[in-house]
PDB file of C-alpha atoms in Angstrom:
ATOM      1  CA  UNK A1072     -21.458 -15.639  27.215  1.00 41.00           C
ATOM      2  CA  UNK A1073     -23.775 -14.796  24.076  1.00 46.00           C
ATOM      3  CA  UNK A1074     -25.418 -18.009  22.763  1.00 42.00           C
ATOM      4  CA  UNK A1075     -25.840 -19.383  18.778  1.00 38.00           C
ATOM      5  CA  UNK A1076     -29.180 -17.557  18.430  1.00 43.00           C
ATOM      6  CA  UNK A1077     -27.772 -14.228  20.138  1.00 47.00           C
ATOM      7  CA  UNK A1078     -24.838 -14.211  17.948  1.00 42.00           C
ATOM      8  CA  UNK A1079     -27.179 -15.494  14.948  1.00 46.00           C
ATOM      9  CA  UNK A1080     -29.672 -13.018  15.687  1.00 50.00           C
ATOM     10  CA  UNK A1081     -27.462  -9.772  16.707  1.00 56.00           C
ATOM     11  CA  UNK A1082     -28.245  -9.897  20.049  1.00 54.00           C
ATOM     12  CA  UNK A1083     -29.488  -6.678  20.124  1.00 55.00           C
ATOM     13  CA  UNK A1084     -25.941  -5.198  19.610  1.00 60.00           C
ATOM     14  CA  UNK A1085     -27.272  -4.140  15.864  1.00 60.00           C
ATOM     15  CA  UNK A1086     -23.620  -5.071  14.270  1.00 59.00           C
ATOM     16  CA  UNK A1087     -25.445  -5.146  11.033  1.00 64.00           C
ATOM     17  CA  UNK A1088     -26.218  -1.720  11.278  1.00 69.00           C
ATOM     18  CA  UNK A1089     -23.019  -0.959  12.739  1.00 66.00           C
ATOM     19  CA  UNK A1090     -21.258  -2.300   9.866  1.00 67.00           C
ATOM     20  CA  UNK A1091     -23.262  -0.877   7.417  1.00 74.00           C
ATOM     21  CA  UNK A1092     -22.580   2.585   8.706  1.00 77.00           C
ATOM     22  CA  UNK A1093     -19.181   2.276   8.392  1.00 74.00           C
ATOM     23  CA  UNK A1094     -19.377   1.114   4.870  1.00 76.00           C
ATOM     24  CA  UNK A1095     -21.499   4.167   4.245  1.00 84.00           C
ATOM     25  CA  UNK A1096     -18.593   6.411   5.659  1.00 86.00           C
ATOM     26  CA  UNK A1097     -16.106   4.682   3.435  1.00 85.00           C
ATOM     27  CA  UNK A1098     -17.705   4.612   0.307  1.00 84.00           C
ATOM     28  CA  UNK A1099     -18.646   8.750   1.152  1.00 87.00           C
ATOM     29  CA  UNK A1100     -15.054   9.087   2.008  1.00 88.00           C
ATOM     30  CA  UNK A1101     -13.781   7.796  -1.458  1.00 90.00           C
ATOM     31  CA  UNK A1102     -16.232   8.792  -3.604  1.00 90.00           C
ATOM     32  CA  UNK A1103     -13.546  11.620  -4.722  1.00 93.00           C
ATOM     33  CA  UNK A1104     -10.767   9.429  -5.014  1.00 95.00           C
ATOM     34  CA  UNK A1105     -10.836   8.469  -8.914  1.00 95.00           C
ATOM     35  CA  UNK A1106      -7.934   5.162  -8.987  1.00 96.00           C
ATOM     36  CA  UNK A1107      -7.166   3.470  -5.693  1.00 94.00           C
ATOM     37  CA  UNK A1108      -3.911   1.004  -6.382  1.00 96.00           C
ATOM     38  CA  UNK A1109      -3.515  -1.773  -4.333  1.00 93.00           C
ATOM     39  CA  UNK A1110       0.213  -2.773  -3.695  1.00 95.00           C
ATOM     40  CA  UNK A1111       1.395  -6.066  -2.384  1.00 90.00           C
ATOM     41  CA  UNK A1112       4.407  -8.338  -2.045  1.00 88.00           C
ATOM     42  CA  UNK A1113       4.172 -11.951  -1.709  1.00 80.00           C
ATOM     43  CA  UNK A1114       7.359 -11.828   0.782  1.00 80.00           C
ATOM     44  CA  UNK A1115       8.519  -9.434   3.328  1.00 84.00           C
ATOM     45  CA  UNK A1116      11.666  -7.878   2.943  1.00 86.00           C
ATOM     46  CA  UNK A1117      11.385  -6.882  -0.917  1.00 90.00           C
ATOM     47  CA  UNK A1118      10.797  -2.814  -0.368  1.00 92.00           C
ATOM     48  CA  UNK A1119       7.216  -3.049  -0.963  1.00 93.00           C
ATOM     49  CA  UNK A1120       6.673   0.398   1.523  1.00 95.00           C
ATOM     50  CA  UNK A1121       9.283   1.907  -0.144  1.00 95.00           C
ATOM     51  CA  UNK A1122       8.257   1.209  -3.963  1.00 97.00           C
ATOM     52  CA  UNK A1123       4.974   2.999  -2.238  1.00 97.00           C
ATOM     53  CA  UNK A1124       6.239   6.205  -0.866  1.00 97.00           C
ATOM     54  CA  UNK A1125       8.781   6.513  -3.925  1.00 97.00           C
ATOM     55  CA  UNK A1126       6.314   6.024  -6.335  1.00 98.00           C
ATOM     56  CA  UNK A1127       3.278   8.237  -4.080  1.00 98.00           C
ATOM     57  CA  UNK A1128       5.799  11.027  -3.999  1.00 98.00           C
ATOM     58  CA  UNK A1129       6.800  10.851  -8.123  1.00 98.00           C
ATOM     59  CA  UNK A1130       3.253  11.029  -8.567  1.00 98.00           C
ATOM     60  CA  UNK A1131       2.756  14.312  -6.368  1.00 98.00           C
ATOM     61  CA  UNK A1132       5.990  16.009  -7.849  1.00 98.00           C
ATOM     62  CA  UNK A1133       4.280  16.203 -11.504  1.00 97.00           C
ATOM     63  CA  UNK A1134       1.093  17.294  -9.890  1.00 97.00           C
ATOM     64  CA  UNK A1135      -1.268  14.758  -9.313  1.00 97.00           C
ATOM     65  CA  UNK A1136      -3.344  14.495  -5.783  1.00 98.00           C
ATOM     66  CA  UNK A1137      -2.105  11.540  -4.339  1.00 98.00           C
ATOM     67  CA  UNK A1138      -2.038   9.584  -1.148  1.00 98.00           C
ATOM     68  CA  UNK A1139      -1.278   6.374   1.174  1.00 98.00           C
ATOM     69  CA  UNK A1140      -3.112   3.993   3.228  1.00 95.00           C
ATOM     70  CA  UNK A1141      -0.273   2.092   5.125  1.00 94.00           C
ATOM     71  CA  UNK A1142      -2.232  -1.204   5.305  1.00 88.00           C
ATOM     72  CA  UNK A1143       1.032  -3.481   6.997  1.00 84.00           C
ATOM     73  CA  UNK A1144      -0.432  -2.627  10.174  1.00 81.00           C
ATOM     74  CA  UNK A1145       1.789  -4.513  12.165  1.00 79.00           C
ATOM     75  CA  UNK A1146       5.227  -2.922  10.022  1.00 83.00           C
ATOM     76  CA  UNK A1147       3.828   0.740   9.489  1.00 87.00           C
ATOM     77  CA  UNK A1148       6.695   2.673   8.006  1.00 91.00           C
ATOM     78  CA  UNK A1149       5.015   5.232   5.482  1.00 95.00           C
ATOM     79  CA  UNK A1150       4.345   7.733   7.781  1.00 94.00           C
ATOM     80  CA  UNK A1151       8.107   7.693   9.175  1.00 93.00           C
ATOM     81  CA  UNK A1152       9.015   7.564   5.613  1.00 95.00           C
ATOM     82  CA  UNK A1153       6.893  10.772   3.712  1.00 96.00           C
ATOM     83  CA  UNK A1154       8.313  12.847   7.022  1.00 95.00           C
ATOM     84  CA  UNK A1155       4.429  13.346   7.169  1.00 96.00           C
ATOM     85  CA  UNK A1156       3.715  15.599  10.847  1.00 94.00           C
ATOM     86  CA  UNK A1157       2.030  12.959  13.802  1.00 90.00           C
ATOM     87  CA  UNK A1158      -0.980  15.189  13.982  1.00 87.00           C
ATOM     88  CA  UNK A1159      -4.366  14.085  12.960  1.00 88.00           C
ATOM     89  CA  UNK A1160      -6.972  17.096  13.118  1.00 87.00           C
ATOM     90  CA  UNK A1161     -10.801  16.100  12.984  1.00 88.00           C
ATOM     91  CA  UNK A1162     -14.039  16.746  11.478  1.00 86.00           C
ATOM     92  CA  UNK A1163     -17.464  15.774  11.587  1.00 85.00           C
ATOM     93  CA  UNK A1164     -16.923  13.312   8.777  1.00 84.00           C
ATOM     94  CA  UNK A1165     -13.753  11.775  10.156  1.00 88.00           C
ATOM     95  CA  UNK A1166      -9.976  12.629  10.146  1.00 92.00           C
ATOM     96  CA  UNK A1167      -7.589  14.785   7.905  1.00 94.00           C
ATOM     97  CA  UNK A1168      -4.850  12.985   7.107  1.00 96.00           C
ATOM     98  CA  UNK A1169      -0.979  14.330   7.766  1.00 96.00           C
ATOM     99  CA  UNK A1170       0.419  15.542   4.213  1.00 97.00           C
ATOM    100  CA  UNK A1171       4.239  15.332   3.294  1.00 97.00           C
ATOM    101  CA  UNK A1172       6.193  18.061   1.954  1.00 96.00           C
ATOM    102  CA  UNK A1173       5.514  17.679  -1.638  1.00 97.00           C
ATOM    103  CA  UNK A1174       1.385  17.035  -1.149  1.00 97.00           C
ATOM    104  CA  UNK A1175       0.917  13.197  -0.329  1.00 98.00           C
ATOM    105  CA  UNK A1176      -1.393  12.335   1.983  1.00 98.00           C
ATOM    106  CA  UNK A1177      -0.827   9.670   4.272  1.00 97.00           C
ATOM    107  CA  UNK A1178      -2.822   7.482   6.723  1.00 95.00           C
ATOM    108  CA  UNK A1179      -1.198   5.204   9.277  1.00 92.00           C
ATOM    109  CA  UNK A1180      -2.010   3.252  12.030  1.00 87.00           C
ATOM    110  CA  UNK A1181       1.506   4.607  13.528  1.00 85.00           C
ATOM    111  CA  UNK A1182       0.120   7.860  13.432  1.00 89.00           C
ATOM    112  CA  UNK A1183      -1.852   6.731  16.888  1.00 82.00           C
ATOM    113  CA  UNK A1184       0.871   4.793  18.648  1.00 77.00           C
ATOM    114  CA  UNK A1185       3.486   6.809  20.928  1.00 70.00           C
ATOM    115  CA  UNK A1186       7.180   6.739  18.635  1.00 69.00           C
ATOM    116  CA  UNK A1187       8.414   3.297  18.616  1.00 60.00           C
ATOM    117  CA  UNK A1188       5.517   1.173  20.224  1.00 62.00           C
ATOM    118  CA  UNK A1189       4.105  -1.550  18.540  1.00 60.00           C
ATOM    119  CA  UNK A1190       1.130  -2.750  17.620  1.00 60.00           C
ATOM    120  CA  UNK A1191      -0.495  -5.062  20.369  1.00 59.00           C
ATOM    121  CA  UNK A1192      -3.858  -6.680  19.402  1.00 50.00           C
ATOM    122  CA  UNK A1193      -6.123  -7.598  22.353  1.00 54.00           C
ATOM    123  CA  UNK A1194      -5.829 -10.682  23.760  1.00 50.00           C
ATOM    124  CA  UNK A1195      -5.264 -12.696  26.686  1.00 49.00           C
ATOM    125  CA  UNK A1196      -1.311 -13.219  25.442  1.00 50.00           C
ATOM    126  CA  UNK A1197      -0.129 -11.669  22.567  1.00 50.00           C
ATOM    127  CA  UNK A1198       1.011 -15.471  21.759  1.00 54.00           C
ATOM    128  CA  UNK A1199      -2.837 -16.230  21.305  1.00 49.00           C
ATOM    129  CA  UNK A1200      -3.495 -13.151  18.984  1.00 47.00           C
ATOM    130  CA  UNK A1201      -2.257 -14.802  16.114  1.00 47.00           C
ATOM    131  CA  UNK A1202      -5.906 -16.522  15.805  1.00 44.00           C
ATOM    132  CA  UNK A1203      -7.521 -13.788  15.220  1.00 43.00           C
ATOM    133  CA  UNK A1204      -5.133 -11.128  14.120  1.00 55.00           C
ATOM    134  CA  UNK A1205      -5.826 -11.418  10.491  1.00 58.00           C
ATOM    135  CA  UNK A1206      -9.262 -10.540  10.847  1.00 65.00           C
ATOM    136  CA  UNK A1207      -8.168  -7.197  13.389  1.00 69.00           C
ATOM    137  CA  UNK A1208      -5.557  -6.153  10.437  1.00 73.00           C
ATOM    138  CA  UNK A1209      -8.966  -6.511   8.025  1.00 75.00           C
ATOM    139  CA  UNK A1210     -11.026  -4.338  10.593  1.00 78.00           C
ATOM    140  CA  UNK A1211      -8.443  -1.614  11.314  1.00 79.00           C
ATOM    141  CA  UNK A1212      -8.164  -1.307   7.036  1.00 83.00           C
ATOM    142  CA  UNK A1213     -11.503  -0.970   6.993  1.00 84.00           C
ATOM    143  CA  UNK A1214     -11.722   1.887   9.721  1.00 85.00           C
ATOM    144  CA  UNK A1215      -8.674   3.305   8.413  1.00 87.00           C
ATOM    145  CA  UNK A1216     -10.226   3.938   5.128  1.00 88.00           C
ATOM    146  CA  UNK A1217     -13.995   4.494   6.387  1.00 87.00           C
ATOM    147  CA  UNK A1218     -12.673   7.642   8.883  1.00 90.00           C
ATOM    148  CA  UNK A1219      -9.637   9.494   6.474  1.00 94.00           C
ATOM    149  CA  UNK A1220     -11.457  12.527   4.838  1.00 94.00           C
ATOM    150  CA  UNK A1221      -9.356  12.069   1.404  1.00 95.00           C
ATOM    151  CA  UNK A1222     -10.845  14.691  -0.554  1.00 95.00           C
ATOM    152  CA  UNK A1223     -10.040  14.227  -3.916  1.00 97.00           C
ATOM    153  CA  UNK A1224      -7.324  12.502  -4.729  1.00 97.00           C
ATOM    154  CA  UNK A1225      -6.415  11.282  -8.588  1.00 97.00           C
ATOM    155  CA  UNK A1226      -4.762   8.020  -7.015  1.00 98.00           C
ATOM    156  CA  UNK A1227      -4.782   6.312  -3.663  1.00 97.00           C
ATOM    157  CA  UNK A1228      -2.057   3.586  -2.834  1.00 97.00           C
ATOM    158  CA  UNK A1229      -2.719   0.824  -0.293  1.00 94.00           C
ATOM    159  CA  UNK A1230       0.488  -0.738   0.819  1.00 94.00           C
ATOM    160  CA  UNK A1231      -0.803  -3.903   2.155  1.00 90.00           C
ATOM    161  CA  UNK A1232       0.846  -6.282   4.763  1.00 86.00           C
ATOM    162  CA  UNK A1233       3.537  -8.991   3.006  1.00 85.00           C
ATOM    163  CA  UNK A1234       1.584 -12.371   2.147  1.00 79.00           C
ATOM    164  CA  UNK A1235      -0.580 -13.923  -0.802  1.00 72.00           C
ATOM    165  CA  UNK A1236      -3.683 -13.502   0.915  1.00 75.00           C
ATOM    166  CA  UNK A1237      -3.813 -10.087   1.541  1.00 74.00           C
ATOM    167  CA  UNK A1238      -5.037  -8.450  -2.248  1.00 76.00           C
ATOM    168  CA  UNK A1239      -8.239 -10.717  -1.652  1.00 72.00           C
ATOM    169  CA  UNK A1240      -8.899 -10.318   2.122  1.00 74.00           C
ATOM    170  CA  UNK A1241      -8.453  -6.122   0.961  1.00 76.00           C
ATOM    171  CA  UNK A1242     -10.714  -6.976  -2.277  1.00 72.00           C
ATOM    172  CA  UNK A1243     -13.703  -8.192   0.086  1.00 72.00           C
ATOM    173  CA  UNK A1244     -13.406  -4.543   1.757  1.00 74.00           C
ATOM    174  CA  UNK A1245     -12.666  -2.348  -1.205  1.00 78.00           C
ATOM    175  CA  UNK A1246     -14.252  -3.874  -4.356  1.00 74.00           C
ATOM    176  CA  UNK A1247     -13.531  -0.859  -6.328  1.00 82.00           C
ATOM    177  CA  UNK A1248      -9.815  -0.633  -7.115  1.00 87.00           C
ATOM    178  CA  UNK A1249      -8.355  -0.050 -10.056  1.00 92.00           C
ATOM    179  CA  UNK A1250      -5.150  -2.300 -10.096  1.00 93.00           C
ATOM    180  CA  UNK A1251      -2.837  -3.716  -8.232  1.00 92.00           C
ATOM    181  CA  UNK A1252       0.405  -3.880  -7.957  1.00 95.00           C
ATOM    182  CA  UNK A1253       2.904  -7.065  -6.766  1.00 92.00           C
ATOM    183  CA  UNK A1254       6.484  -6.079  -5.896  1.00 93.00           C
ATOM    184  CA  UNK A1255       9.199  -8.306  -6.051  1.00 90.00           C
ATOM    185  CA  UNK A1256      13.006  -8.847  -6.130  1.00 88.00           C
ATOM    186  CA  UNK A1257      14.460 -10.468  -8.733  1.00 84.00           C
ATOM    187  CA  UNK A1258      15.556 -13.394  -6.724  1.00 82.00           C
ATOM    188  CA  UNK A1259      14.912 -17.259  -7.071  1.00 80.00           C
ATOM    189  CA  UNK A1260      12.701 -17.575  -3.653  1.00 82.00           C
ATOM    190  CA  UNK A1261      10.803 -14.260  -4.050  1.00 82.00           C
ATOM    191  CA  UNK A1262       9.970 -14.933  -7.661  1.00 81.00           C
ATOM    192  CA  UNK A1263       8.445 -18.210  -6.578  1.00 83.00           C
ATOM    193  CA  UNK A1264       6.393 -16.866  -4.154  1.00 84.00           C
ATOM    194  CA  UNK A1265       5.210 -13.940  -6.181  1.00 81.00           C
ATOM    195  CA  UNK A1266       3.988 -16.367  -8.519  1.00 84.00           C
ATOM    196  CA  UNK A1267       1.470 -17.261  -5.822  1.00 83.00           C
ATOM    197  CA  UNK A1268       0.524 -13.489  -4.662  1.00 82.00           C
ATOM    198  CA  UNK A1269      -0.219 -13.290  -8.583  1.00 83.00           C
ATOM    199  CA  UNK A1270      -2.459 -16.333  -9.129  1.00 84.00           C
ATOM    200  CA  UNK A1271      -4.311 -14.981  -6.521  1.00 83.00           C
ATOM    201  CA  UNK A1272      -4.207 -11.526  -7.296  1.00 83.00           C
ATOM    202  CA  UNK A1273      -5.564 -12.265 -10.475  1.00 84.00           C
ATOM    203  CA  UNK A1274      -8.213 -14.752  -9.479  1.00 84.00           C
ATOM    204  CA  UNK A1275      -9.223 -11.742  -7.368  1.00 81.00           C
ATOM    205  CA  UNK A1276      -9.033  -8.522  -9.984  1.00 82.00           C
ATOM    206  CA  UNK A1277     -10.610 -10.086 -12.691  1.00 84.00           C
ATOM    207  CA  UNK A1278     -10.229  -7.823 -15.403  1.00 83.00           C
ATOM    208  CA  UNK A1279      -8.413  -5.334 -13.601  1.00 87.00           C
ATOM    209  CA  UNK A1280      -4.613  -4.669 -14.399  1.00 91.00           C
ATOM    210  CA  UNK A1281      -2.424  -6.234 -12.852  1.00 92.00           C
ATOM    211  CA  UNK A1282       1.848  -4.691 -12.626  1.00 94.00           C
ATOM    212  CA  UNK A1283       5.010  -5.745 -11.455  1.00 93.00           C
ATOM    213  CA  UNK A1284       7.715  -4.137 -10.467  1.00 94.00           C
ATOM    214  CA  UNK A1285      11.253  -5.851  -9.757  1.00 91.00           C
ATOM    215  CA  UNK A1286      13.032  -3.729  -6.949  1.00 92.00           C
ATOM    216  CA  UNK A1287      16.534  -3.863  -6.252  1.00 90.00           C
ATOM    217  CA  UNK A1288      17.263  -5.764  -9.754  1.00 84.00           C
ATOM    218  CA  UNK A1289      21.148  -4.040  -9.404  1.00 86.00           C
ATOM    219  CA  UNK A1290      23.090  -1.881  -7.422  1.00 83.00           C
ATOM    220  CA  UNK A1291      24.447   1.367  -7.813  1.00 76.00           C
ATOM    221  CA  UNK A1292      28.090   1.909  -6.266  1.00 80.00           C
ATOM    222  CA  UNK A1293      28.243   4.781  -4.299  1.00 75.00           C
ATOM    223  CA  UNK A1294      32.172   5.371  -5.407  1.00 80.00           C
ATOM    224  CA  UNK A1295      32.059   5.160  -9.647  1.00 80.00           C
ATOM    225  CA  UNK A1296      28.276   5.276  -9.467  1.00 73.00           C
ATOM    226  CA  UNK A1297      27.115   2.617 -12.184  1.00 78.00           C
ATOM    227  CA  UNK A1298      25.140   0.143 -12.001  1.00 78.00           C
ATOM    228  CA  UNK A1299      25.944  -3.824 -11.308  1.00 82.00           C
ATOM    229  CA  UNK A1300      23.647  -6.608 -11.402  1.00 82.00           C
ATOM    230  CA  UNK A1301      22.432  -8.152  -7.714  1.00 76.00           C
ATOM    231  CA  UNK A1302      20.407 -10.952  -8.767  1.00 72.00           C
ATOM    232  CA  UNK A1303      21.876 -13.212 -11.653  1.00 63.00           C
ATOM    233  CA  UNK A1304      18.563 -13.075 -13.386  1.00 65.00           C
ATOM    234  CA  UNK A1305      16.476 -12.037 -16.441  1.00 65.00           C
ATOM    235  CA  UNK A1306      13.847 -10.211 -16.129  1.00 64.00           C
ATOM    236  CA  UNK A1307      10.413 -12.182 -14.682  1.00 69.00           C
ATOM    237  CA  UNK A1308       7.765 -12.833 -17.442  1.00 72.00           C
ATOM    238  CA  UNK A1309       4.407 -13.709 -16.512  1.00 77.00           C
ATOM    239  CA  UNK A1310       1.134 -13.794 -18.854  1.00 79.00           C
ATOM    240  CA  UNK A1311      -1.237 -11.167 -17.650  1.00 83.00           C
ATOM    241  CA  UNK A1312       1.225  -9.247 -15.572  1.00 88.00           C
ATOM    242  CA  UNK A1313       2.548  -6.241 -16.986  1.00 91.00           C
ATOM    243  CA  UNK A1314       6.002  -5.200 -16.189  1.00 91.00           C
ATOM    244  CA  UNK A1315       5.884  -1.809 -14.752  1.00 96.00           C
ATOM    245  CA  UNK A1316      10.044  -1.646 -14.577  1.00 94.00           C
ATOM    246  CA  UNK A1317      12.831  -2.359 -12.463  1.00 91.00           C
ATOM    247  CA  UNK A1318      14.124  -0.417  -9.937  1.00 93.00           C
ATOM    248  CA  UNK A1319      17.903  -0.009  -8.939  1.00 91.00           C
ATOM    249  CA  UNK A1320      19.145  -0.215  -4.943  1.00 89.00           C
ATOM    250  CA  UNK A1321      21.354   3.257  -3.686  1.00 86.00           C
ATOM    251  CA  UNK A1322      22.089   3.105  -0.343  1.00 86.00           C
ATOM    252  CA  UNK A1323      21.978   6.766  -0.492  1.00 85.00           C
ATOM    253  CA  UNK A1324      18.639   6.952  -1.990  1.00 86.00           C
ATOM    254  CA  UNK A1325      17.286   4.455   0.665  1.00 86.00           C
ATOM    255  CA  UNK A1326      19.290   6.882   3.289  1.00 92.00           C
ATOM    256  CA  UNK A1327      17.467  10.011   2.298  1.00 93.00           C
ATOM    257  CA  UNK A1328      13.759   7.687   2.134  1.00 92.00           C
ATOM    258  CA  UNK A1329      14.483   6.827   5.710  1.00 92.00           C
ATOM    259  CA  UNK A1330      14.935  10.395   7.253  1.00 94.00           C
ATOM    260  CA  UNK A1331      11.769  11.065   5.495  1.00 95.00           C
ATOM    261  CA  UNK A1332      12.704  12.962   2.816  1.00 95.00           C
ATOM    262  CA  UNK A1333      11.511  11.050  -0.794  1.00 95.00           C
ATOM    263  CA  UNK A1334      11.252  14.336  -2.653  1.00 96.00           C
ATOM    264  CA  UNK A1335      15.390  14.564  -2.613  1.00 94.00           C
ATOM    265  CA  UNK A1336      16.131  11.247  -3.689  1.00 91.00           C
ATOM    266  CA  UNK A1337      13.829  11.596  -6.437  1.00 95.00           C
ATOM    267  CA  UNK A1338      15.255  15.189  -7.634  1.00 93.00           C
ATOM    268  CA  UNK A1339      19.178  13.847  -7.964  1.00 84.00           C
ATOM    269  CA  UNK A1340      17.910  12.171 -11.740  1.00 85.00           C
ATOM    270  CA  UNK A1341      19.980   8.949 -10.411  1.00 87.00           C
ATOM    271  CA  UNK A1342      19.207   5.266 -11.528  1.00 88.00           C
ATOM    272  CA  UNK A1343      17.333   4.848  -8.776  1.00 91.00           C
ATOM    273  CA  UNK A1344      15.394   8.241  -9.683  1.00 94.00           C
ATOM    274  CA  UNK A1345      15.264   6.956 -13.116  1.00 95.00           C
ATOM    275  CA  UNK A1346      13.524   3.748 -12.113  1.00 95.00           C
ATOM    276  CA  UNK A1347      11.176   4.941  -9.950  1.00 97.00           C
ATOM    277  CA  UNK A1348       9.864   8.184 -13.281  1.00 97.00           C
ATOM    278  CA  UNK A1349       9.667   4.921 -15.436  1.00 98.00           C
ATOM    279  CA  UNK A1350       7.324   2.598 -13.192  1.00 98.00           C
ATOM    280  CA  UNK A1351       5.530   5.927 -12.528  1.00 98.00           C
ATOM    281  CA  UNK A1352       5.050   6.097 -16.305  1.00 98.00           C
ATOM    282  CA  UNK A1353       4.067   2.524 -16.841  1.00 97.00           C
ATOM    283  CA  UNK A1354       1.094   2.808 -14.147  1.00 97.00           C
ATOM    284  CA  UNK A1355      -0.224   5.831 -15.378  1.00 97.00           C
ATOM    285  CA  UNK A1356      -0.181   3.872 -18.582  1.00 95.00           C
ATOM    286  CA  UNK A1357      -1.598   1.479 -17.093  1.00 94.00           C
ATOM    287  CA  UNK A1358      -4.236   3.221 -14.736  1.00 95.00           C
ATOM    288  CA  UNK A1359      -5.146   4.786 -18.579  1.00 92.00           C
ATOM    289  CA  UNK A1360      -7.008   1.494 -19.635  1.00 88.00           C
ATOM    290  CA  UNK A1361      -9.290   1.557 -16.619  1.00 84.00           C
ATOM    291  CA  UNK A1362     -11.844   4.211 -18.029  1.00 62.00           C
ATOM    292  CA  UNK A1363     -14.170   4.169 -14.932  1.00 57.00           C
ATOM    293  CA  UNK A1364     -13.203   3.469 -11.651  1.00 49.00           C
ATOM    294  CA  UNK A1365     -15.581   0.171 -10.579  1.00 43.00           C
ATOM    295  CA  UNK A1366     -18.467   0.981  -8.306  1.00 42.00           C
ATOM    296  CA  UNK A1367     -18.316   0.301  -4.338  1.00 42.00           C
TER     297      UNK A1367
END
């Protein structure tokens, strides 16, 4: 067992060095990537990944070089829902990402695990990896984005893990993004903890922009094919938070984003179609106001 003075000192492993390498991969690795987007949800179950790969795809449809960094390590779903191909050719200078149908690139730690295996973090019972497990999802990030040869890319979304710590732990590893954005539902207990994410989120941006978008706000019936209110609510206000839109739930939307196939759902010009062009919009608005990208 290494003592206080061999873990103090390095011990000779040179995880100083190690580290620093890394960060010298990352940093080379997104030093063509002009906006990278942070996008978080204080509460699971809000369609955080989807709002992602919706919004990654719009983005690629009018043109723009786009891609993903599916952060929620332990509930990876981009990759299954881009359709992106489970190959992952090298280089000297790391891997290529997988690249959907319409041009967004996508990396995923399910892109290494056999179909349907989960993630197990090392431990002596994966009842005691809890203790540590944060700091493993902060590593594999970090790797994630350190070995992807992005190329340039006018935006890069990271869909990070559901919680109000996660914008901050990602901030630590990625100083230079652009914005962020918090997804919610428009729903008494998600808009109460989405008040935390932002307090937080904002403590950590700064002067960075800061969106919202309210998913699932109404329904669209699959018979008549309007639109009816889900959550008896008015839209959420917050000062400093700019509302990026609301988006509409189709179960035949969310159908065609499960079999991997965005691009269609997006083409029908539906509500949900329509909500997902306008939050586009809004955060290329948005993105607009950030002249420079911040240093790494």
């Amino acid at each position: 067992m290494k003592t206080y003075h061999d873990i103090a000192h390095d011990g000779g492993s040179n995880v100083a060095g190690q580290v620093a390498e890394r960060d010298e991969r990352m940093f080379a690795n997104l030093s063509e990537v002009r906006h990278i987007v942070a996008v978080m949800s204080g509460k699971g179950g809000v369609g955080k990944s989807a709002v992602t790969t919706n919004l990654a795809t719009e983005l690629a449809m009018r043109g723009m070089r786009t891609g993903i960094v599916d952060a929620d390590i332990n509930g990876a779903s981009v990759a299954q829902m881009t359709g992106v191909p489970r190959t992952l050719p090298t280089t000297a200078h790391g891997v290529r990402p997988p690249v959907s149908e319409v041009g967004v690139k996508v990396m995923s730690i399910d892109l290494f695990l056999p179909d349907g295996k989960p993630v197990k973090w090392a431990a002596h019972t994966q009842q005691h990896a809890y203790a540590w497990r944060g700091m493993a999802e902060v590593n594999a990030i970090r790797e994630m984005l350190a070995d992807t040869v992005w190329g340039p890319l006018d935006v890069l979304l990271i869909d990070l893990p559901p919680g109000t710590d996660k914008l901050p732990n990602l901030f630590d590893t990625v100083s230079r993004l652009s914005a962020a954005v918090v997804v919610s539902i428009p729903s008494p207990a998600s808009r109460y903890v989405v008040r935390k994410s932002v307090t937080l989120a904002q403590e950590a941006l700064g002067n960075r922009p800061l969106g919202l978008v309210e998913n699932m706000a109404t329904f669209v019936c699959t018979d008549c094919g309007k639109e009816h209110v889900l959550y008896a609510s008015d839209p959420l206000d917050m000062p400093g938070v700019l509302s990026l839109g609301q988006i509409p739930f189709d179960p035949d939307f969310g159908s065609l984003l499960d079999a991997g196939r965005p691009q269609r759902a997006l083409s029908d010009g539906g509500p949900a179609a329509q909500g997902v062009a306008a939050v586009a919009d809004n955060l290329l608005a948005l993105l607009e106001t950030v002249s420079e990208p911040i240093s790494q």
